[in-house]
Tab-separated table of C-alpha atoms in Angstrom:
chain	number	residue	atom	x	y	z
A	1	UNK	CA	168.170	65.095	96.793
A	2	UNK	CA	168.875	68.081	97.404
A	3	UNK	CA	168.568	70.364	94.723
A	4	UNK	CA	169.291	74.300	94.840
A	5	UNK	CA	167.317	76.795	91.908
A	6	UNK	CA	169.195	79.207	91.262
A	7	UNK	CA	165.907	82.057	89.886
A	8	UNK	CA	165.360	85.907	90.441
A	9	UNK	CA	161.987	85.382	89.553
A	10	UNK	CA	159.212	82.114	90.123
A	11	UNK	CA	158.032	82.472	87.205
A	12	UNK	CA	154.735	79.122	86.485
A	13	UNK	CA	157.391	76.806	85.508
A	14	UNK	CA	160.146	77.632	87.755
A	15	UNK	CA	156.249	76.797	90.317
A	16	UNK	CA	155.718	73.656	88.572
A	17	UNK	CA	159.376	72.742	88.538
A	18	UNK	CA	159.440	73.510	92.735
A	19	UNK	CA	155.726	71.550	92.450
A	20	UNK	CA	156.987	68.356	91.397
A	21	UNK	CA	160.590	69.101	93.741
A	22	UNK	CA	159.313	68.825	96.351
A	23	UNK	CA	155.571	66.721	95.038
A	24	UNK	CA	158.454	63.639	95.008
A	25	UNK	CA	160.414	64.563	98.536
A	26	UNK	CA	163.198	66.177	97.569
A	27	UNK	CA	164.886	69.271	99.809
A	28	UNK	CA	165.250	72.695	97.307
A	29	UNK	CA	167.297	75.735	98.134
A	30	UNK	CA	165.791	78.207	96.916
A	31	UNK	CA	168.454	80.528	95.838
A	32	UNK	CA	167.793	84.367	94.326
A	33	UNK	CA	171.055	85.260	92.546
A	34	UNK	CA	169.825	88.761	94.065
A	35	UNK	CA	170.894	88.522	97.351
A	36	UNK	CA	173.774	86.312	97.651
A	37	UNK	CA	177.013	87.009	96.721
A	38	UNK	CA	180.075	85.217	94.433
A	39	UNK	CA	183.776	85.509	95.703
A	40	UNK	CA	186.656	83.845	94.618
A	41	UNK	CA	186.658	80.706	96.383
A	42	UNK	CA	182.563	80.820	98.439
A	43	UNK	CA	179.463	82.468	98.164
A	44	UNK	CA	177.155	83.578	100.854
A	45	UNK	CA	174.316	81.360	98.542
A	46	UNK	CA	173.820	78.527	100.548
A	47	UNK	CA	175.280	75.929	98.523
A	48	UNK	CA	176.922	73.575	100.828
A	49	UNK	CA	176.309	69.666	100.255
A	50	UNK	CA	173.492	70.681	97.462
A	51	UNK	CA	172.943	67.302	94.816
A	52	UNK	CA	172.644	69.913	91.811
A	53	UNK	CA	171.424	73.544	91.449
A	54	UNK	CA	169.302	73.734	88.741
A	55	UNK	CA	170.657	77.505	86.680
A	56	UNK	CA	166.042	78.996	86.353
A	57	UNK	CA	167.491	82.655	86.505
A	58	UNK	CA	165.483	84.737	83.800
A	59	UNK	CA	168.419	87.566	83.796
A	60	UNK	CA	170.784	85.878	81.486
A	61	UNK	CA	173.632	88.293	82.658
A	62	UNK	CA	172.656	87.249	86.322
A	63	UNK	CA	172.564	83.144	85.116
A	64	UNK	CA	175.680	83.262	82.695
A	65	UNK	CA	178.023	84.917	86.198
A	66	UNK	CA	175.816	82.729	89.200
A	67	UNK	CA	176.998	79.427	87.009
A	68	UNK	CA	180.060	80.416	86.634
A	69	UNK	CA	181.222	80.629	91.009
A	70	UNK	CA	179.255	77.961	91.622
A	71	UNK	CA	181.112	75.869	88.952
A	72	UNK	CA	184.365	77.590	90.175
A	73	UNK	CA	183.233	75.720	93.745
A	74	UNK	CA	183.084	72.845	92.308
A	75	UNK	CA	179.027	72.718	92.911
A	76	UNK	CA	176.572	70.740	89.918
A	77	UNK	CA	175.270	73.233	88.302
A	78	UNK	CA	172.577	72.538	84.809
A	79	UNK	CA	173.287	74.614	82.238
A	80	UNK	CA	176.846	74.419	83.076
A	81	UNK	CA	178.460	78.366	81.595
A	82	UNK	CA	179.697	76.537	78.739
A	83	UNK	CA	176.277	76.173	77.412
A	84	UNK	CA	174.974	78.629	78.624
A	85	UNK	CA	177.879	81.597	76.962
A	86	UNK	CA	177.055	79.454	73.866
A	87	UNK	CA	173.429	79.571	74.053
A	88	UNK	CA	172.921	83.594	75.161
A	89	UNK	CA	174.394	84.627	72.343
A	90	UNK	CA	173.388	84.289	69.269
A	91	UNK	CA	176.810	85.029	67.251
A	92	UNK	CA	178.454	81.936	69.659
A	93	UNK	CA	174.931	80.069	69.309
A	94	UNK	CA	174.832	80.687	64.979
A	95	UNK	CA	178.864	79.865	65.784
A	96	UNK	CA	178.146	76.714	67.262
A	97	UNK	CA	175.964	75.024	64.746
A	98	UNK	CA	177.311	75.986	61.466
A	99	UNK	CA	180.768	74.942	62.942
A	100	UNK	CA	178.302	71.313	63.713
A	101	UNK	CA	177.914	71.573	59.705
A	102	UNK	CA	173.375	72.055	61.348
A	103	UNK	CA	171.231	73.840	58.923
A	104	UNK	CA	171.240	76.892	60.459
A	105	UNK	CA	170.285	80.508	59.163
A	106	UNK	CA	173.009	81.934	56.820
A	107	UNK	CA	174.520	84.907	59.209
A	108	UNK	CA	176.673	88.012	59.413
A	109	UNK	CA	177.776	90.584	62.270
A	110	UNK	CA	179.133	93.845	61.595
A	111	UNK	CA	180.060	96.571	63.839
A	112	UNK	CA	179.196	99.972	62.260
A	113	UNK	CA	176.122	101.214	60.710
A	114	UNK	CA	177.708	101.396	57.117
A	115	UNK	CA	179.196	97.491	57.326
A	116	UNK	CA	175.367	96.380	58.351
A	117	UNK	CA	173.969	98.262	56.044
A	118	UNK	CA	176.724	96.540	53.221
A	119	UNK	CA	175.522	92.761	55.114
A	120	UNK	CA	171.337	94.114	55.149
A	121	UNK	CA	172.634	93.980	51.003
A	122	UNK	CA	174.158	91.227	50.594
A	123	UNK	CA	171.020	89.670	51.563
A	124	UNK	CA	168.570	91.691	50.173
A	125	UNK	CA	165.405	91.837	51.520
A	126	UNK	CA	163.492	90.979	53.648
A	127	UNK	CA	165.862	90.043	55.843
A	128	UNK	CA	166.058	89.849	60.171
A	129	UNK	CA	168.479	91.853	62.337
A	130	UNK	CA	168.618	91.396	65.913
A	131	UNK	CA	170.293	91.718	68.990
A	132	UNK	CA	173.020	89.192	69.510
A	133	UNK	CA	171.250	89.411	73.928
A	134	UNK	CA	167.661	89.056	73.985
A	135	UNK	CA	165.262	86.711	73.931
A	136	UNK	CA	160.713	86.648	73.320
A	137	UNK	CA	161.798	88.202	70.028
A	138	UNK	CA	162.455	91.428	71.527
A	139	UNK	CA	164.486	94.138	69.500
A	140	UNK	CA	164.796	91.454	66.614
A	141	UNK	CA	163.611	93.416	62.876
A	142	UNK	CA	162.075	92.392	60.049
A	143	UNK	CA	164.042	94.802	57.830
A	144	UNK	CA	162.255	94.763	53.858
A	145	UNK	CA	163.740	98.164	52.023
A	146	UNK	CA	166.792	100.123	52.244
A	147	UNK	CA	165.461	103.317	54.201
A	148	UNK	CA	163.950	101.007	56.951
A	149	UNK	CA	167.685	99.504	57.327
A	150	UNK	CA	169.251	103.220	57.362
A	151	UNK	CA	166.203	104.366	60.269
A	152	UNK	CA	166.737	100.332	62.429
A	153	UNK	CA	170.320	101.031	61.936
A	154	UNK	CA	170.282	104.860	62.767
A	155	UNK	CA	168.352	104.388	65.865
A	156	UNK	CA	170.553	101.079	67.153
A	157	UNK	CA	173.498	102.941	67.489
A	158	UNK	CA	172.166	105.068	70.387
A	159	UNK	CA	170.584	102.593	72.000
A	160	UNK	CA	173.352	103.272	74.624
A	161	UNK	CA	174.662	99.485	74.959
A	162	UNK	CA	177.750	98.149	72.851
A	163	UNK	CA	175.619	95.170	71.804
A	164	UNK	CA	172.930	96.929	69.738
A	165	UNK	CA	176.723	97.503	67.754
A	166	UNK	CA	176.979	94.316	67.258
A	167	UNK	CA	174.916	93.872	64.373
A	168	UNK	CA	173.479	90.218	63.727
A	169	UNK	CA	171.691	90.157	60.337
A	170	UNK	CA	169.864	87.174	58.908
A	171	UNK	CA	168.871	85.929	56.203
A	172	UNK	CA	164.841	85.643	56.997
A	173	UNK	CA	163.821	82.106	56.387
A	174	UNK	CA	160.597	81.990	54.614
A	175	UNK	CA	159.045	79.477	56.951
A	176	UNK	CA	155.336	78.771	56.933
A	177	UNK	CA	153.732	81.200	59.471
A	178	UNK	CA	154.979	78.446	62.034
A	179	UNK	CA	158.558	77.117	64.294
A	180	UNK	CA	159.508	75.107	65.893
A	181	UNK	CA	160.148	75.263	69.655
A	182	UNK	CA	161.561	71.317	71.516
A	183	UNK	CA	162.979	70.763	74.459
A	184	UNK	CA	165.328	67.631	75.015
A	185	UNK	CA	167.329	67.371	77.515
A	186	UNK	CA	171.064	66.258	76.840
A	187	UNK	CA	169.695	65.643	73.161
A	188	UNK	CA	167.123	63.866	73.593
A	189	UNK	CA	163.322	65.144	72.845
A	190	UNK	CA	160.567	65.958	76.011
A	191	UNK	CA	158.575	67.299	74.689
A	192	UNK	CA	157.678	69.165	70.841
A	193	UNK	CA	155.149	72.206	69.972
A	194	UNK	CA	154.623	74.294	66.771
A	195	UNK	CA	153.958	77.868	67.259
A	196	UNK	CA	152.028	79.491	64.880
A	197	UNK	CA	150.754	83.261	64.141
A	198	UNK	CA	150.295	85.467	61.486
A	199	UNK	CA	152.680	87.434	62.207
A	200	UNK	CA	156.336	87.269	61.418
A	201	UNK	CA	157.631	86.747	65.414
A	202	UNK	CA	155.515	83.446	66.246
A	203	UNK	CA	156.936	82.759	69.519
A	204	UNK	CA	154.984	81.799	72.124
A	205	UNK	CA	155.547	85.298	74.596
A	206	UNK	CA	154.098	87.412	71.330
A	207	UNK	CA	151.257	85.412	71.829
A	208	UNK	CA	151.679	82.289	69.025
A	209	UNK	CA	149.801	79.118	68.911
A	210	UNK	CA	150.845	77.339	70.517
A	211	UNK	CA	150.168	73.283	69.275
A	212	UNK	CA	151.595	69.733	69.809
A	213	UNK	CA	154.093	68.484	67.151
A	214	UNK	CA	155.351	65.514	66.830
A	215	UNK	CA	159.621	65.806	65.763
A	216	UNK	CA	160.118	62.774	62.474
A	217	UNK	CA	163.117	61.203	62.130
A	218	UNK	CA	165.654	64.744	60.338
A	219	UNK	CA	163.818	66.365	63.733
A	220	UNK	CA	165.162	64.093	66.650
A	221	UNK	CA	168.656	64.553	64.203
A	222	UNK	CA	168.603	67.956	65.008
A	223	UNK	CA	167.557	68.512	67.966
A	224	UNK	CA	170.348	65.676	69.562
A	225	UNK	CA	172.521	67.035	66.946
A	226	UNK	CA	172.515	70.532	68.309
A	227	UNK	CA	172.553	70.381	71.473
A	228	UNK	CA	175.512	68.896	71.286
A	229	UNK	CA	177.005	71.219	69.190
A	230	UNK	CA	175.922	73.548	72.877
A	231	UNK	CA	177.267	71.783	74.882
A	232	UNK	CA	173.913	69.962	76.090
A	233	UNK	CA	171.809	70.027	79.099
A	234	UNK	CA	167.969	71.438	79.406
A	235	UNK	CA	167.553	73.381	76.432
A	236	UNK	CA	164.832	74.823	74.008
A	237	UNK	CA	166.009	73.826	70.803
A	238	UNK	CA	163.620	76.707	68.383
A	239	UNK	CA	163.393	74.780	64.501
A	240	UNK	CA	161.441	76.347	61.480
A	241	UNK	CA	160.533	73.648	58.218
A	242	UNK	CA	161.948	74.941	54.913
A	243	UNK	CA	160.290	74.302	51.651
A	244	UNK	CA	156.772	73.732	54.186
A	245	UNK	CA	155.337	71.780	56.023
A	246	UNK	CA	155.922	68.354	54.220
A	247	UNK	CA	158.860	68.838	53.426
A	248	UNK	CA	160.826	66.996	56.019
A	249	UNK	CA	163.970	69.995	55.561
A	250	UNK	CA	164.441	72.461	58.811
A	251	UNK	CA	166.293	74.771	59.513
A	252	UNK	CA	167.356	75.233	63.520
A	253	UNK	CA	167.361	79.073	64.234
A	254	UNK	CA	168.574	79.265	68.477
A	255	UNK	CA	169.362	77.118	70.866
A	256	UNK	CA	167.715	78.192	74.788
A	257	UNK	CA	169.922	77.288	78.081
A	258	UNK	CA	167.596	78.652	80.356
A	259	UNK	CA	164.308	76.722	78.637
A	260	UNK	CA	160.055	78.389	79.149
A	261	UNK	CA	158.218	74.805	79.677
A	262	UNK	CA	154.890	76.221	80.783
A	263	UNK	CA	153.140	76.529	77.007
A	264	UNK	CA	155.500	73.681	76.110
A	265	UNK	CA	153.277	71.490	79.378
A	266	UNK	CA	150.242	73.107	78.862
A	267	UNK	CA	150.159	72.395	74.788
A	268	UNK	CA	151.214	68.873	74.949
A	269	UNK	CA	150.305	65.274	76.539
A	270	UNK	CA	154.052	65.568	78.547
A	271	UNK	CA	153.754	65.866	82.271
A	272	UNK	CA	156.774	68.336	81.348
A	273	UNK	CA	158.118	69.155	84.478
A	274	UNK	CA	157.948	65.692	85.488
A	275	UNK	CA	160.498	64.338	83.182
A	276	UNK	CA	162.677	67.606	83.495
A	277	UNK	CA	163.188	65.864	87.200
A	278	UNK	CA	163.567	62.507	85.684
A	279	UNK	CA	166.462	64.157	84.020
A	280	UNK	CA	167.197	65.977	87.752
A	281	UNK	CA	168.192	62.885	89.746
A	282	UNK	CA	169.469	61.667	86.523
A	283	UNK	CA	172.063	63.212	86.826
A	284	UNK	CA	172.055	65.084	90.276
A	285	UNK	CA	172.886	60.030	91.351
A	286	UNK	CA	175.631	60.746	87.944
A	287	UNK	CA	176.915	64.279	89.235
A	288	UNK	CA	177.369	61.837	92.860
A	289	UNK	CA	179.975	59.181	90.200
A	290	UNK	CA	182.181	61.365	90.065
A	291	UNK	CA	180.877	62.273	86.346
A	292	UNK	CA	180.168	66.081	84.802
A	293	UNK	CA	177.282	66.350	84.984
A	294	UNK	CA	177.644	67.754	80.961
A	295	UNK	CA	176.683	65.837	78.196
B	1	UNK	CA	162.164	102.313	97.001
B	2	UNK	CA	159.769	100.066	95.222
B	3	UNK	CA	156.455	100.228	96.219
B	4	UNK	CA	155.547	97.475	99.437
B	5	UNK	CA	152.384	95.870	100.923
B	6	UNK	CA	152.469	93.993	103.344
B	7	UNK	CA	149.411	92.809	106.009
B	8	UNK	CA	149.646	89.501	108.708
B	9	UNK	CA	149.657	86.052	107.189
B	10	UNK	CA	145.430	85.572	107.008
B	11	UNK	CA	144.164	82.452	105.959
B	12	UNK	CA	140.433	82.793	104.979
B	13	UNK	CA	137.465	81.217	106.223
B	14	UNK	CA	136.352	78.840	103.467
B	15	UNK	CA	138.980	79.138	100.637
B	16	UNK	CA	143.027	78.451	100.388
B	17	UNK	CA	143.987	81.387	99.961
B	18	UNK	CA	146.131	84.818	101.821
B	19	UNK	CA	145.775	88.171	102.307
B	20	UNK	CA	147.906	90.963	101.319
B	21	UNK	CA	147.617	93.859	100.618
B	22	UNK	CA	148.141	95.544	96.760
B	23	UNK	CA	151.001	97.862	96.797
B	24	UNK	CA	150.009	100.323	94.723
B	25	UNK	CA	146.379	100.889	96.016
B	26	UNK	CA	146.137	99.194	99.509
B	27	UNK	CA	143.127	97.186	98.807
B	28	UNK	CA	142.789	93.952	100.298
B	29	UNK	CA	142.653	91.559	97.104
B	30	UNK	CA	143.288	87.302	97.955
B	31	UNK	CA	146.527	85.237	97.049
B	32	UNK	CA	146.500	81.517	95.992
B	33	UNK	CA	148.248	79.569	99.131
B	34	UNK	CA	150.418	78.423	98.309
B	35	UNK	CA	152.515	81.522	96.520
B	36	UNK	CA	156.041	81.559	97.066
B	37	UNK	CA	158.981	83.890	97.671
B	38	UNK	CA	160.251	85.255	95.126
B	39	UNK	CA	156.981	84.532	92.723
B	40	UNK	CA	155.288	86.334	90.067
B	41	UNK	CA	151.395	88.147	90.939
B	42	UNK	CA	149.197	89.841	88.869
B	43	UNK	CA	147.379	92.780	91.108
B	44	UNK	CA	143.651	91.109	90.393
B	45	UNK	CA	143.421	95.300	91.068
B	46	UNK	CA	145.724	96.966	88.376
B	47	UNK	CA	147.050	94.640	86.273
B	48	UNK	CA	150.491	95.138	88.189
B	49	UNK	CA	152.705	92.753	88.766
B	50	UNK	CA	153.746	92.119	91.856
B	51	UNK	CA	156.731	90.326	93.292
B	52	UNK	CA	156.213	88.020	96.727
B	53	UNK	CA	158.567	89.152	99.055
B	54	UNK	CA	157.606	87.635	102.187
B	55	UNK	CA	155.110	85.240	103.209
B	56	UNK	CA	154.599	85.940	107.508
B	57	UNK	CA	153.846	88.225	107.135
B	58	UNK	CA	152.708	89.402	103.387
B	59	UNK	CA	154.965	91.476	101.465
B	60	UNK	CA	153.671	92.136	98.319
B	61	UNK	CA	156.576	94.595	95.911
B	62	UNK	CA	156.543	96.106	92.454
B	63	UNK	CA	157.456	94.080	90.723
B	64	UNK	CA	161.509	95.353	88.651
B	65	UNK	CA	160.964	95.939	85.410
B	66	UNK	CA	161.230	94.328	82.569
B	67	UNK	CA	165.417	94.527	81.847
B	68	UNK	CA	167.101	93.569	78.105
B	69	UNK	CA	168.399	91.024	79.717
B	70	UNK	CA	165.693	88.596	79.934
B	71	UNK	CA	164.898	85.788	78.311
B	72	UNK	CA	165.596	82.060	77.704
């Protein structure tokens, strides 16, 4: 197949993906979105005759716009702009999960310091304040006292960007020192791992220790439903165990749409890039048959 | 304007590496031969993230700084 890869930075994840695509003899068109222009009817990017484009943009804003434009030209793109739109915003993400009746941490959004403080007080301490857009655990705050809440809210109000004035407040989930990351393609798990840390943030990007994890039936069901809830695609579904490691109960706190997989590839025996390319090949074949490429 | 360093495409004699100029220090550094345009590498001299701008000639540039909307 002839596959386009949208990017602005080649990380190890993209390197693994590019190697796997080329090893299989696929023709790869690397599209650095920083160098292209996107018009209402066409783009400077060489997307003619591509069987599929896979979005690997590191920047959420570029990802959302570039996929939206390509989709408008009729270029098959994964993940879809609709999936990206839901996943890129934590508030939309939480709403999609709740609407699908998937267990997810209790969440409130407020637009002023005063109402955000009310939300925080109603959750009690500790609770969590997150930016609606962002990743890798950045600018996330676990709030233990009212004094801390007031200080953090004041700081956020002065940060400048309007998104920092959308206060996303969430209950603190007392997870057992780890959370779970599952990579799934249209709801079908490819691999899963735990991310453990003494810190409340367990993201691999924050130095969390990773270990392969076998999803049980309940987790499998939640991964599939969470994928469907955001529109399907290649997704990183994040779960936390509720009530300890043996409870078999989970809450899904987030679904990521430009999922990194290098940590998962290292932590598990699964050849993650190979599984991803299997899926891309299936998507390209479906697109060639005139089928929608999203789930 | 980011600092750039360039050096002609040079395969080292006995390894699968390329030579390039570190844009920060001007020192010659080795890159894996399979390096990609757009790839980010850590400078072995300073640890600074460098972006591969081109391969022929090999041009490195200081990588863009982290922005708020980067991530998954």
